[in-house]
Amino acid sequence: MENTMKEMRDGASVLDMDPKSTVGGGVEDVYGEDRASEDQFVTPWTFSVASGYSLLRDPRHNKGLAFTERERDTHYLRGLLPPAVLSQELQEKKLMNSIRQYQVPLQKYSALMELEERNERLFYKLLIDHVEELLPVVYTPTVGEACQKYGSLFKRPQGLYISLKEKGKILEVLRNWPERSIQVIVVTDGERILGLGDLGCQGMGIPVGKLALYTALGGLRPSACLPITIDVGTNNEQLLKDEFYIGLRQRRATGQEYNELLHEFMSAVKQNYGEKVVIQFEDFANHNAFELLAKYGTTHLVFNDDIQGTASVVLAGVVAALKLIGGKLADHSFLFLGAGEAGTGIAELIALEMSKQTKSPVEETRKKIWLVDSKGLIVSSRKDSLQHFKKPWAHEHEPVSNLLDAVKAIKPTVLIGSSGVGRTFTKEVIEAMASFNEKPLIMALSNPTSQSECTAEEAYTGTQGRAIFASGSPFDPFEYNGKVFIPGQSNNAYIFPGFGLGLVISGAIRVHDDMLLAASEALAGQVTKENFDKGMIYPPLSNIRKISAEIAANVAAKAYELGLATRLPRPANLVKYAESCMYTPVYRTYR
């Protein structure tokens, strides 16, 4: 991946660091949010010492009926609450009972977002303790529907909206955000939301959801997270005609106008928050995603989850699956349906890991990987008409026009879908994979569930229960011939929260491919024999905080090794240090 980016940067590498000051970022705990400060008494600061009515309306410090008798006296809460005092655990039980009453996922999403707006710690307590149940609600697939209807759901801003109207004033806009110590920004321009296309300003649901997971799964403090939507218009005619649409009513700006706005934004972020703030690009269209990553990869701490996060989590699944399908990585051949930012990103990281293991040039290991796009198999005869990020995958082969014929011609051991088009792994394609593989690895990664290339049921029945299957969105366990199969979820939530935490705790100033490999290796190492026995290639999400700490430690260690870390001296035990820096949502005792 870095090789591809270096070509786009005329040979510049992320290791060619600018020696200027690297202020900002870091892990300073302002509000007593992390595990290391869990037992400390805190003062519930807002703009002044909060008391009474204002305290109950501050989501960061509100505890609802959990305020003790002493706190009710100290902070002028007498009469503002019913007399009962409930523990956080009892509040959690009550809310989960309430949320489970809703039959429609979007109702659950709305209930959780309303909870976050009134009681932040209780929201994260629910999300952490019930991660497997609630992750599909705050993240894919429900967040996709939420973005489609965001205009109707919108009640109060949860991040910053930077539109073309703010051009020339972006630094002022950033300073309107009340927090100064920002560690992670997730930013989208809404052009390619999941597999749903251009949702314009309503794409804000994605940065909001991602940062909720940064906190719940990776332990980044809520106060240090900032969701941002860049609104340059939308080409979605339905939204432009929607009277409830909340964004600019114009066609998308492109070219110089777009580039100037993004450049002003990137410069303002660095000026306002320093060089160590993680900027995660999210759901940008292919033509912008690669350009932005290449352009700012050597000057900012940037990360594209669609290209790099997806690649890292898929590589982890492939490495873990080798325990089930046998052989080394280089013994296998790969066929992708989809050659966009996700597909080419995954392919490049697999090629890099293969190169690392075999000591072969990455140009050689790429030859084990084939990609199919909308025009068929990517082959050398098409090279002149290909976008730059597809060219490394144009191998010598006769033209093949469709996926089924490509499967029969290449005979891959691993089939990966990142096309954003549902049901493209047809019965014939799955049966062809099963005809020359004892245990075919099939990964249908497109989100949401409706866009998945195939279902778990289709993969297992089409291979007579022999497939190792993983998807991007969750599927329920499936029984076939008396055996229960647990589909893997190749969910970026395994990687990006721990990856971001690793960047923050090390004070990293750039992202390098070796950090992505380190994250993949850490995740693959968390899959136990018990998981493998159930056919799983990812560990249970119920262990995600422990997994994130391991990933963070591995990523931080690699940052120190590469000379990209600035937090000195290096902590003796990076796993324990990562855990101590993690946000904990238990209520604090107020003075």
mmCIF file of C-alpha atoms in Angstrom, residues 30 55 61 112 140 213 230 326 364 419 443 458 463 467 475 478 480 482 494 497 530 538 557 585:
data_model
loop_
_atom_site.group_PDB
_atom_site.id
_atom_site.type_symbol
_atom_site.label_atom_id
_atom_site.label_comp_id
_atom_site.label_asym_id
_atom_site.label_seq_id
_atom_site.Cartn_x
_atom_site.Cartn_y
_atom_site.Cartn_z
ATOM 1 C CA VAL A 30 -8.929 16.258 31.549
ATOM 2 C CA LEU A 55 -25.824 19.318 36.046
ATOM 3 C CA HIS A 61 -21.707 14.426 34.197
ATOM 4 C CA LEU A 112 -29.510 4.865 22.149
ATOM 5 C CA THR A 140 -23.673 -1.500 10.409
ATOM 6 C CA LEU A 213 -16.948 2.629 18.807
ATOM 7 C CA ILE A 230 -17.501 18.058 4.912
ATOM 8 C CA GLY A 326 -3.849 -25.291 5.899
ATOM 9 C CA GLU A 364 6.008 -10.923 -7.198
ATOM 10 C CA SER A 419 -18.114 -4.855 -4.620
ATOM 11 C CA MET A 443 -15.535 -13.512 2.549
ATOM 12 C CA GLU A 458 -25.844 -19.605 0.766
ATOM 13 C CA THR A 463 -20.332 -25.941 -0.251
ATOM 14 C CA ALA A 467 -16.828 -23.248 3.564
ATOM 15 C CA PHE A 475 -25.308 -13.101 10.099
ATOM 16 C CA PHE A 478 -26.659 -21.441 10.675
ATOM 17 C CA TYR A 480 -26.478 -27.523 8.265
ATOM 18 C CA GLY A 482 -26.910 -31.139 12.274
ATOM 19 C CA TYR A 494 -11.994 -5.180 15.456
ATOM 20 C CA PRO A 497 -10.465 1.417 17.732
ATOM 21 C CA GLU A 530 -12.071 -22.990 21.011
ATOM 22 C CA TYR A 538 -12.292 -13.924 14.479
ATOM 23 C CA ALA A 557 5.562 -0.992 19.533
ATOM 24 C CA PRO A 585 -17.829 4.533 31.793
#
